[in-house]
Amino acid sequence: MAKIINVIKGTKDILPQDIGQWHNLEQKALEIFTRYGYQEIRTPIFEATELFARGVGDTTDIVNKEMYTFEKSDRSLTLRPENTAGVVRSYIENGMSRLSPPVKLWYKGPMFRYERPQAGRQRQFHQVGVELFGVKQPAADAEVILLAVNYLNALGLNDLEVEINSLGCPECREEYKKKIKEVLKPEFDNLCEDCQNRYEKNPLRLLDCKVESCKAIFAKPEIQKVIQSDFICEECAQHFDELKKYLDKMNVKYVVNKLLVRGLDYYNRTVFEIKSNNLGSQNAVCGGGRYDSLVRNLGGDDTPAVGWAMGMERLNALLPKCEQQRLDAYIVSNSSIDAMQLAEELRTQGFDVEFDLSNKKFTKQLEKASKVAKYAVILGEDEIEKGQVSVKNLDTSVQETIDRKDLRSKLENVKNS
Ligand code: ATP
Ligand code: MG
């Protein structure tokens, strides 16, 4: 026998028995996002590497360690590790800034990051996300957070925590970065390697470190004092206060987490995460924030923007498994030709129908019917001759013989019940 080829580490098949959950996530996304005026966009799965280097930021783990990059015809291409950069590229390239703002877009699809696979962390995973362009006011931040919460609620997820923070603007953040560096300087040698590397380039990212010894350092009173201080400028503070007012008014519960900085370079002012209390260590289901300089950095006009992404595998892990859909009818017959004809007739009427393609015994066909369908439609020689069918309800085992012309209304009853 030929050697078996396995699925690549960190990737997974989504099998038919699990697809119902995915359809549910996708259908609810379309339904809820449409209700808020968002339109779906689908961008390519690979893009120029430079888009992510500039868009996501070259001090991030994503760009430094996690990208799937390859060369083709002397071009460096990368499988998208996230979709915001691609959506922004498309927004610019397709002149969407000429549309009257806000431009509201949503997407879903696979993303690729070379990370250590574990529960809730894969190398190919899926995100659903939204981006809102053209509004600098905090109402936009509030709307996208509200949308995230309502989408999660529509899925049946309620035990969630919304964390928010403000990273300020590039100007006030500079001051804060300086202070963080200053207060951490005496501890430099005790920081983990990642933190030491980020200390110069991206000191705020240190606060996000998951290493216990680093967390202990950040918990020290003199360091906490800087972290908890209100460093943001008046305008940024006002933006954050207004956001909180909107959230209060809309009954969105949240906590302010000053350690929340997010892994991507492009955020300013509002950042947020939604965590589930039922997910173990990979507990973030949603991450997002405001990114007012990204469109300009990627060559477009100055355009404020805010958005978020959710991990679909993590959402699925929180949701109950969907029941497999059953067929409306399975036709049991010794004549595949007659069965095929009847199946086609019923399918054009909108029923989900199968029949035996391989001349199996009657009893085997009935067994199969009881596994996959709500009704067995029995088409024996007798029935064919008389223009009848026998219909067996596979839940109750009640069987009756009816005229073929009455079959449609019989099956319609089940479909609607
Ligand atoms: P984390 O801190 O969990 O690595 P992140 O900050 O890298 O998350 P984002 O880039 O903001 O995540 O992506 C948004 C969401 O996508 C996350 O909250 C998570 O639900 C999901 N996600 C991110 N990376 C992965 C992955 N490797 N596998 C599965 N889901 C992921
Ligand atoms: Mg990550």
Short mmCIF file of C-alpha atoms and ligand atoms in Angstrom, two decimals:
data_model
loop_
_atom_site.label_atom_id
_atom_site.label_comp_id
_atom_site.label_asym_id
_atom_site.label_seq_id
_atom_site.Cartn_x
_atom_site.Cartn_y
_atom_site.Cartn_z
CA MET A 1 0.00 0.00 0.00
CA ALA A 2 1.16 3.53 -0.72
CA LYS A 3 2.36 5.69 2.14
CA ILE A 4 -0.30 7.79 3.83
CA ILE A 5 0.11 11.56 3.70
CA ASN A 6 -1.00 13.33 6.86
CA VAL A 7 -2.50 16.73 7.48
CA ILE A 8 0.17 19.36 8.34
CA LYS A 9 0.84 20.01 12.02
CA GLY A 10 -1.24 22.92 13.30
CA THR A 11 -3.88 22.53 10.58
CA LYS A 12 -7.15 20.63 10.76
CA ASP A 13 -9.84 19.21 8.52
CA ILE A 14 -13.30 20.49 9.25
CA LEU A 15 -15.32 17.33 8.86
CA PRO A 16 -18.95 16.97 7.76
CA GLN A 17 -20.07 16.13 11.31
CA ASP A 18 -18.73 19.50 12.48
CA ILE A 19 -19.69 21.70 9.54
CA GLY A 20 -23.09 22.60 11.04
CA GLN A 21 -21.35 24.68 13.72
CA TRP A 22 -19.37 26.55 11.07
CA HIS A 23 -22.48 27.22 8.99
CA ASN A 24 -24.12 28.58 12.14
CA LEU A 25 -21.22 30.98 12.84
CA GLU A 26 -21.20 32.14 9.24
CA GLN A 27 -24.95 32.55 8.87
CA LYS A 28 -25.26 34.46 12.14
CA ALA A 29 -22.36 36.69 11.04
CA LEU A 30 -24.11 37.53 7.78
CA GLU A 31 -27.41 38.11 9.57
CA ILE A 32 -26.14 40.28 12.43
CA PHE A 33 -23.49 42.23 10.51
CA THR A 34 -25.99 43.01 7.74
CA ARG A 35 -28.34 44.36 10.39
CA TYR A 36 -25.65 46.90 11.35
CA GLY A 37 -24.99 47.89 7.74
CA TYR A 38 -21.79 45.91 7.12
CA GLN A 39 -21.02 44.39 3.72
CA GLU A 40 -18.89 41.32 3.18
CA ILE A 41 -15.52 41.60 1.46
CA ARG A 42 -13.29 38.71 0.35
CA THR A 43 -9.63 39.49 -0.20
CA PRO A 44 -6.94 37.08 -1.44
CA ILE A 45 -5.35 34.63 0.96
CA PHE A 46 -1.86 35.73 -0.07
CA GLU A 47 -0.55 39.23 -0.50
CA ALA A 48 2.76 41.01 -1.01
CA THR A 49 4.91 40.41 2.09
CA GLU A 50 5.49 44.14 2.33
CA LEU A 51 1.80 44.70 3.04
CA PHE A 52 2.09 42.85 6.35
CA ALA A 53 5.57 44.15 7.15
CA ARG A 54 4.24 47.71 6.85
CA GLY A 55 0.64 47.03 7.85
CA VAL A 56 0.97 44.75 10.85
CA GLY A 57 4.32 46.20 11.87
CA ASP A 58 7.83 44.83 11.87
CA THR A 59 8.22 44.79 15.63
CA THR A 60 5.37 42.29 16.04
CA ASP A 61 5.68 38.56 16.63
CA ILE A 62 3.37 38.02 13.70
CA VAL A 63 5.77 39.64 11.24
CA ASN A 64 9.00 38.58 12.93
CA LYS A 65 8.27 34.95 13.69
CA GLU A 66 4.93 33.79 12.44
CA MET A 67 4.56 34.51 8.74
CA TYR A 68 4.39 31.90 6.00
CA THR A 69 6.45 33.65 3.36
CA PHE A 70 7.53 32.27 0.00
CA GLU A 71 9.07 33.48 -3.23
CA LYS A 72 7.43 33.22 -6.62
CA SER A 73 8.82 34.89 -9.76
CA ASP A 74 11.14 37.03 -7.65
CA ARG A 75 8.29 38.36 -5.53
CA SER A 76 8.02 37.79 -1.83
CA LEU A 77 4.49 36.65 -0.97
CA THR A 78 2.91 35.83 2.38
CA LEU A 79 -0.14 33.86 3.45
CA ARG A 80 -2.23 36.38 5.34
CA PRO A 81 -1.70 36.19 9.13
CA GLU A 82 -4.69 38.52 9.64
CA ASN A 83 -7.11 40.31 7.36
CA THR A 84 -7.05 43.98 8.38
CA ALA A 85 -4.05 44.82 6.21
CA GLY A 86 -5.67 43.12 3.19
CA VAL A 87 -8.97 44.91 3.72
CA VAL A 88 -7.17 48.25 4.03
CA ARG A 89 -5.21 47.54 0.84
CA SER A 90 -8.47 46.81 -0.96
CA TYR A 91 -10.16 49.88 0.52
CA ILE A 92 -7.38 52.07 -0.87
CA GLU A 93 -6.99 50.27 -4.19
CA ASN A 94 -10.71 50.33 -4.94
CA GLY A 95 -11.17 53.98 -4.07
CA MET A 96 -13.55 53.29 -1.20
CA SER A 97 -12.51 56.58 0.39
CA ARG A 98 -14.69 58.22 -2.27
CA LEU A 99 -17.76 56.53 -0.76
CA SER A 100 -19.56 58.50 1.89
CA PRO A 101 -18.33 57.34 5.29
CA PRO A 102 -18.65 55.20 7.22
CA VAL A 103 -17.56 52.32 5.02
CA LYS A 104 -18.40 49.15 6.95
CA LEU A 105 -16.91 45.85 5.88
CA TRP A 106 -16.81 42.33 7.30
CA TYR A 107 -14.89 39.20 6.36
CA LYS A 108 -14.40 35.60 7.29
CA GLY A 109 -11.78 33.09 6.30
CA PRO A 110 -8.53 31.27 7.03
CA MET A 111 -5.45 33.00 8.48
CA PHE A 112 -1.95 31.54 8.81
CA ARG A 113 0.54 31.95 11.63
CA TYR A 114 3.55 29.81 12.42
CA GLU A 115 2.87 29.42 16.16
CA ARG A 116 3.20 26.53 18.58
CA PRO A 117 0.01 24.51 18.09
CA GLN A 118 -2.00 23.84 21.25
CA ALA A 119 -5.62 23.90 22.34
CA GLY A 120 -7.18 27.00 20.76
CA ARG A 121 -4.04 27.77 18.75
CA GLN A 122 -3.50 26.50 15.22
CA ARG A 123 -1.28 27.42 12.29
CA GLN A 124 -4.21 27.64 9.94
CA PHE A 125 -7.17 29.07 11.82
CA HIS A 126 -10.21 31.10 10.91
CA GLN A 127 -11.34 34.56 11.79
CA VAL A 128 -14.47 36.54 11.31
CA GLY A 129 -14.03 40.29 11.61
CA VAL A 130 -15.31 43.77 10.89
CA GLU A 131 -13.68 47.07 9.88
CA LEU A 132 -15.29 50.51 10.02
CA PHE A 133 -13.63 53.31 8.03
CA GLY A 134 -14.03 57.07 8.11
CA VAL A 135 -15.24 57.90 11.63
CA LYS A 136 -12.97 59.35 14.29
CA GLN A 137 -15.67 59.78 16.93
CA PRO A 138 -15.94 57.27 19.81
CA ALA A 139 -19.44 56.31 18.64
CA ALA A 140 -17.70 54.14 16.04
CA ASP A 141 -15.59 52.37 18.68
CA ALA A 142 -18.74 51.80 20.70
CA GLU A 143 -20.66 50.48 17.71
CA VAL A 144 -18.09 47.86 16.79
CA ILE A 145 -17.85 46.68 20.40
CA LEU A 146 -21.63 46.53 20.65
CA LEU A 147 -21.73 44.59 17.40
CA ALA A 148 -19.19 42.08 18.74
CA VAL A 149 -21.16 41.59 21.93
CA ASN A 150 -24.44 41.19 20.07
CA TYR A 151 -22.95 38.70 17.63
CA LEU A 152 -21.63 36.65 20.55
CA ASN A 153 -25.01 36.87 22.29
CA ALA A 154 -26.77 35.79 19.10
CA LEU A 155 -24.55 32.70 19.11
CA GLY A 156 -25.68 32.00 22.66
CA LEU A 157 -22.47 33.19 24.34
CA ASN A 158 -23.04 35.35 27.40
CA ASP A 159 -20.38 34.46 29.95
CA LEU A 160 -17.89 36.91 28.49
CA GLU A 161 -15.74 39.74 29.70
CA VAL A 162 -15.10 42.87 27.66
CA GLU A 163 -11.79 44.54 28.49
CA ILE A 164 -10.97 47.97 27.15
CA ASN A 165 -8.00 50.29 27.31
CA SER A 166 -6.68 53.39 25.61
CA LEU A 167 -3.18 53.44 24.16
CA GLY A 168 -3.40 57.19 23.55
CA CYS A 169 -2.15 58.84 20.39
CA PRO A 170 1.44 58.62 19.07
CA GLU A 171 2.26 61.88 20.87
CA CYS A 172 1.10 61.08 24.40
CA ARG A 173 2.22 57.48 24.05
CA GLU A 174 5.82 58.57 23.46
CA GLU A 175 5.88 60.08 26.94
CA TYR A 176 4.40 56.91 28.44
CA LYS A 177 6.86 54.68 26.62
CA LYS A 178 9.71 56.74 28.07
CA LYS A 179 8.33 56.36 31.58
CA ILE A 180 7.81 52.62 31.20
CA LYS A 181 11.37 52.20 29.95
CA GLU A 182 12.71 54.31 32.79
CA VAL A 183 10.96 52.40 35.55
CA LEU A 184 11.85 49.01 34.00
CA LYS A 185 15.49 49.84 33.42
CA PRO A 186 16.73 48.52 36.80
CA GLU A 187 14.89 45.24 36.05
CA PHE A 188 16.20 44.84 32.50
CA ASP A 189 18.43 41.85 33.26
CA ASN A 190 15.54 40.02 34.94
CA LEU A 191 13.20 40.34 31.97
CA CYS A 192 12.66 37.45 29.58
CA GLU A 193 14.49 37.44 26.26
CA ASP A 194 11.42 38.59 24.29
CA CYS A 195 10.91 41.51 26.65
CA GLN A 196 14.56 42.48 26.43
CA ASN A 197 14.29 42.49 22.65
CA ARG A 198 11.15 44.60 22.72
CA TYR A 199 12.40 47.02 25.34
CA GLU A 200 13.83 49.48 22.79
CA LYS A 201 11.51 48.99 19.84
CA ASN A 202 8.12 48.44 21.43
CA PRO A 203 8.20 48.86 25.23
CA LEU A 204 4.40 48.79 25.62
CA ARG A 205 4.33 45.22 24.36
CA LEU A 206 6.21 44.18 27.50
CA LEU A 207 3.04 44.70 29.51
CA ASP A 208 1.40 41.96 27.44
CA CYS A 209 4.09 39.38 28.35
CA LYS A 210 2.72 36.05 29.58
CA VAL A 211 5.94 34.92 31.31
CA GLU A 212 5.32 34.59 35.07
CA SER A 213 8.61 36.17 36.16
CA CYS A 214 7.90 39.20 33.97
CA LYS A 215 4.35 39.44 35.30
CA ALA A 216 5.78 39.48 38.82
CA ILE A 217 8.07 42.36 37.88
CA PHE A 218 5.18 44.38 36.44
CA ALA A 219 3.23 43.80 39.66
CA LYS A 220 5.81 45.68 41.74
CA PRO A 221 4.32 48.84 43.28
CA GLU A 222 6.68 51.36 41.69
CA ILE A 223 6.03 49.84 38.25
CA GLN A 224 2.29 49.54 38.82
CA LYS A 225 2.26 53.21 39.69
CA VAL A 226 3.44 54.08 36.18
CA ILE A 227 1.17 51.51 34.51
CA GLN A 228 -1.90 52.71 36.36
CA SER A 229 -1.13 56.38 35.83
CA ASP A 230 -3.26 58.38 33.42
CA PHE A 231 -0.71 59.16 30.77
CA ILE A 232 -3.05 59.91 27.90
CA CYS A 233 -3.58 63.49 26.72
CA GLU A 234 -6.79 65.39 27.23
CA GLU A 235 -8.24 64.63 23.82
CA CYS A 236 -7.48 60.93 24.09
CA ALA A 237 -8.94 60.87 27.60
CA GLN A 238 -12.10 62.51 26.35
CA HIS A 239 -12.41 59.96 23.55
CA PHE A 240 -12.05 57.14 26.08
CA ASP A 241 -14.55 58.69 28.50
CA GLU A 242 -17.12 59.10 25.75
CA LEU A 243 -16.64 55.51 24.65
CA LYS A 244 -17.36 54.41 28.22
CA LYS A 245 -20.51 56.54 28.27
CA TYR A 246 -21.79 54.87 25.12
CA LEU A 247 -21.05 51.43 26.50
CA ASP A 248 -22.76 52.26 29.81
CA LYS A 249 -25.82 53.56 27.97
CA MET A 250 -25.96 50.40 25.83
CA ASN A 251 -25.57 48.19 28.90
CA VAL A 252 -22.31 46.70 27.68
CA LYS A 253 -20.40 45.60 30.76
CA TYR A 254 -16.64 46.13 30.59
CA VAL A 255 -13.54 46.47 32.71
CA VAL A 256 -10.62 48.79 32.04
CA ASN A 257 -7.42 46.76 31.84
CA LYS A 258 -4.35 48.96 31.72
CA LEU A 259 -2.17 46.03 30.75
CA LEU A 260 -4.12 45.48 27.56
CA VAL A 261 -1.87 46.63 24.72
CA ARG A 262 -2.56 44.09 21.90
CA GLY A 263 0.06 42.49 19.74
CA LEU A 264 -0.25 44.61 16.62
CA ASP A 265 1.57 47.87 16.01
CA TYR A 266 -1.18 49.71 14.24
CA TYR A 267 -3.51 50.47 17.13
CA ASN A 268 -4.04 53.86 18.73
CA ARG A 269 -6.51 55.03 21.36
CA THR A 270 -9.10 52.31 21.92
CA VAL A 271 -8.06 48.67 22.20
CA PHE A 272 -10.30 45.90 23.46
CA GLU A 273 -10.53 42.18 23.95
CA ILE A 274 -13.40 39.88 24.76
CA LYS A 275 -12.53 36.88 26.88
CA SER A 276 -14.49 33.80 27.79
CA ASN A 277 -14.40 32.28 31.23
CA ASN A 278 -14.69 28.80 29.70
CA LEU A 279 -11.67 28.55 27.45
CA GLY A 280 -8.58 27.80 29.55
CA SER A 281 -5.42 29.69 28.76
CA GLN A 282 -6.22 30.69 25.16
CA ASN A 283 -9.24 32.58 26.43
CA ALA A 284 -9.47 35.57 24.07
CA VAL A 285 -12.21 35.18 21.49
CA CYS A 286 -12.13 38.71 20.11
CA GLY A 287 -9.46 41.37 19.75
CA GLY A 288 -9.60 44.77 18.16
CA GLY A 289 -9.11 48.47 18.33
CA ARG A 290 -8.74 51.77 16.55
CA TYR A 291 -6.10 52.17 13.85
CA ASP A 292 -6.21 55.74 12.60
CA SER A 293 -2.81 55.76 10.88
CA LEU A 294 -2.92 52.46 8.99
CA VAL A 295 -4.71 53.65 5.85
CA ARG A 296 -2.21 56.49 5.49
CA ASN A 297 0.75 54.21 6.21
CA LEU A 298 -0.37 51.94 3.40
CA GLY A 299 -0.57 54.82 0.95
CA GLY A 300 -4.17 55.97 1.29
CA ASP A 301 -5.70 59.22 2.49
CA ASP A 302 -5.80 59.99 6.18
CA THR A 303 -8.72 57.79 7.31
CA PRO A 304 -9.66 56.88 10.86
CA ALA A 305 -10.72 53.27 11.32
CA VAL A 306 -11.69 50.76 13.96
CA GLY A 307 -12.32 47.02 13.86
CA TRP A 308 -11.96 43.61 15.44
CA ALA A 309 -11.40 39.94 14.68
CA MET A 310 -12.69 36.80 16.39
CA GLY A 311 -11.17 33.34 16.31
CA MET A 312 -13.77 30.97 14.91
CA GLU A 313 -12.19 27.81 16.35
CA ARG A 314 -12.38 29.36 19.81
CA LEU A 315 -16.02 30.33 19.25
CA ASN A 316 -16.80 26.78 18.20
CA ALA A 317 -15.09 25.41 21.29
CA LEU A 318 -17.61 27.38 23.37
CA LEU A 319 -20.67 26.30 21.44
CA PRO A 320 -22.59 23.04 21.71
CA LYS A 321 -22.20 20.65 18.80
CA CYS A 322 -24.95 20.93 16.18
CA GLU A 323 -27.07 17.91 15.39
CA GLN A 324 -26.43 16.39 11.97
CA GLN A 325 -29.10 17.41 9.49
CA ARG A 326 -31.29 14.50 8.44
CA LEU A 327 -32.68 13.98 4.94
CA ASP A 328 -36.41 14.53 4.52
CA ALA A 329 -36.76 11.19 2.78
CA TYR A 330 -34.80 8.11 1.81
CA ILE A 331 -36.36 6.10 -1.00
CA VAL A 332 -36.34 2.35 -0.54
CA SER A 333 -36.83 0.42 -3.73
CA ASN A 334 -35.58 -2.52 -5.79
CA SER A 335 -35.80 -0.40 -8.90
CA SER A 336 -33.08 2.24 -8.87
CA ILE A 337 -34.50 3.78 -12.03
CA ASP A 338 -37.90 4.40 -10.43
CA ALA A 339 -36.20 5.52 -7.22
CA MET A 340 -34.02 7.99 -9.10
CA GLN A 341 -37.03 9.39 -10.91
CA LEU A 342 -38.99 9.88 -7.68
CA ALA A 343 -35.94 11.33 -5.90
CA GLU A 344 -35.49 13.90 -8.67
CA GLU A 345 -39.18 14.80 -8.52
CA LEU A 346 -38.98 15.38 -4.77
CA ARG A 347 -35.69 17.28 -5.02
CA THR A 348 -37.22 19.73 -7.53
CA GLN A 349 -39.94 20.27 -4.93
CA GLY A 350 -37.25 21.29 -2.48
CA PHE A 351 -36.90 18.12 -0.38
CA ASP A 352 -33.57 16.63 0.66
CA VAL A 353 -33.68 13.09 -0.71
CA GLU A 354 -31.40 10.13 -1.28
CA PHE A 355 -31.89 6.60 -2.54
CA ASP A 356 -29.80 3.48 -2.91
CA LEU A 357 -27.40 3.66 -5.85
CA SER A 358 -25.97 0.15 -5.56
CA ASN A 359 -28.78 -2.41 -5.55
CA LYS A 360 -28.60 -3.26 -1.87
CA LYS A 361 -31.14 -5.53 -0.24
CA PHE A 362 -34.44 -4.00 0.84
CA THR A 363 -33.69 -4.51 4.54
CA LYS A 364 -30.26 -2.84 4.19
CA GLN A 365 -31.89 0.11 2.47
CA LEU A 366 -34.41 0.44 5.31
CA GLU A 367 -31.60 0.33 7.86
CA LYS A 368 -29.79 3.10 6.00
CA ALA A 369 -33.02 5.12 5.79
CA SER A 370 -33.52 4.97 9.54
CA LYS A 371 -30.01 6.33 10.08
CA VAL A 372 -30.11 9.27 7.69
CA ALA A 373 -33.72 10.34 7.07
CA LYS A 374 -36.93 11.40 8.75
CA TYR A 375 -39.06 9.35 6.35
CA ALA A 376 -38.59 6.16 4.36
CA VAL A 377 -40.52 6.31 1.11
CA ILE A 378 -41.03 2.73 0.02
CA LEU A 379 -41.48 2.11 -3.65
CA GLY A 380 -42.17 -1.63 -4.12
CA GLU A 381 -43.46 -3.34 -7.24
CA ASP A 382 -46.99 -3.18 -5.89
CA GLU A 383 -46.77 0.52 -5.17
CA ILE A 384 -45.26 1.29 -8.57
CA GLU A 385 -48.11 -0.56 -10.29
CA LYS A 386 -50.81 1.26 -8.32
CA GLY A 387 -49.23 4.71 -8.46
CA GLN A 388 -48.75 4.65 -4.70
CA VAL A 389 -45.97 4.86 -2.14
CA SER A 390 -45.65 3.61 1.43
CA VAL A 391 -44.37 6.23 3.81
CA LYS A 392 -42.74 5.24 7.07
CA ASN A 393 -42.16 7.83 9.77
CA LEU A 394 -38.76 6.74 11.08
CA ASP A 395 -39.22 8.36 14.48
CA THR A 396 -42.57 6.73 15.27
CA SER A 397 -42.34 3.68 12.91
CA VAL A 398 -45.88 4.44 11.74
CA GLN A 399 -46.28 3.37 8.12
CA GLU A 400 -49.08 4.17 5.68
CA THR A 401 -49.69 3.70 1.99
CA ILE A 402 -50.77 6.80 0.10
CA ASP A 403 -51.29 7.95 -3.48
CA ARG A 404 -48.12 9.27 -5.02
CA LYS A 405 -49.76 12.64 -5.67
CA ASP A 406 -50.24 13.07 -1.90
CA LEU A 407 -46.56 12.48 -1.09
CA ARG A 408 -45.57 16.11 -1.47
CA SER A 409 -48.03 17.43 1.12
CA LYS A 410 -47.15 14.55 3.45
CA LEU A 411 -43.46 15.46 3.35
CA GLU A 412 -44.20 19.17 3.59
CA ASN A 413 -45.83 18.47 6.94
CA VAL A 414 -42.57 17.04 8.30
CA LYS A 415 -40.44 19.77 6.83
CA ASN A 416 -42.50 22.40 8.60
CA SER A 417 -42.95 20.51 11.85
P1 ATP B 1 -3.59 35.58 21.21
O1 ATP B 1 -3.22 36.51 22.31
O2 ATP B 1 -4.58 34.54 21.63
O3 ATP B 1 -2.43 35.04 20.44
P2 ATP B 1 -3.79 37.62 19.22
O4 ATP B 1 -3.72 38.90 19.96
O5 ATP B 1 -2.60 37.12 18.49
O6 ATP B 1 -4.40 36.49 20.17
P3 ATP B 1 -5.47 38.65 17.11
O7 ATP B 1 -4.41 38.74 16.11
O8 ATP B 1 -6.03 39.88 17.66
O9 ATP B 1 -5.04 37.65 18.25
O10 ATP B 1 -6.68 37.76 16.55
C1 ATP B 1 -8.00 37.85 17.06
C2 ATP B 1 -8.49 36.53 17.53
O11 ATP B 1 -8.12 35.49 16.64
C3 ATP B 1 -7.94 36.07 18.86
O12 ATP B 1 -8.65 36.64 19.93
C4 ATP B 1 -8.16 34.57 18.79
O13 ATP B 1 -9.51 34.26 19.12
C5 ATP B 1 -7.95 34.27 17.35
N1 ATP B 1 -6.60 33.71 17.10
C6 ATP B 1 -5.43 34.38 16.99
N2 ATP B 1 -4.41 33.54 16.74
C7 ATP B 1 -4.95 32.30 16.68
C8 ATP B 1 -4.42 30.98 16.44
N3 ATP B 1 -3.13 30.79 16.17
N4 ATP B 1 -5.28 29.93 16.46
C9 ATP B 1 -6.58 30.10 16.71
N5 ATP B 1 -7.15 31.31 16.93
C10 ATP B 1 -6.35 32.40 16.92
MG MG B 2 -1.08 35.77 18.96
#
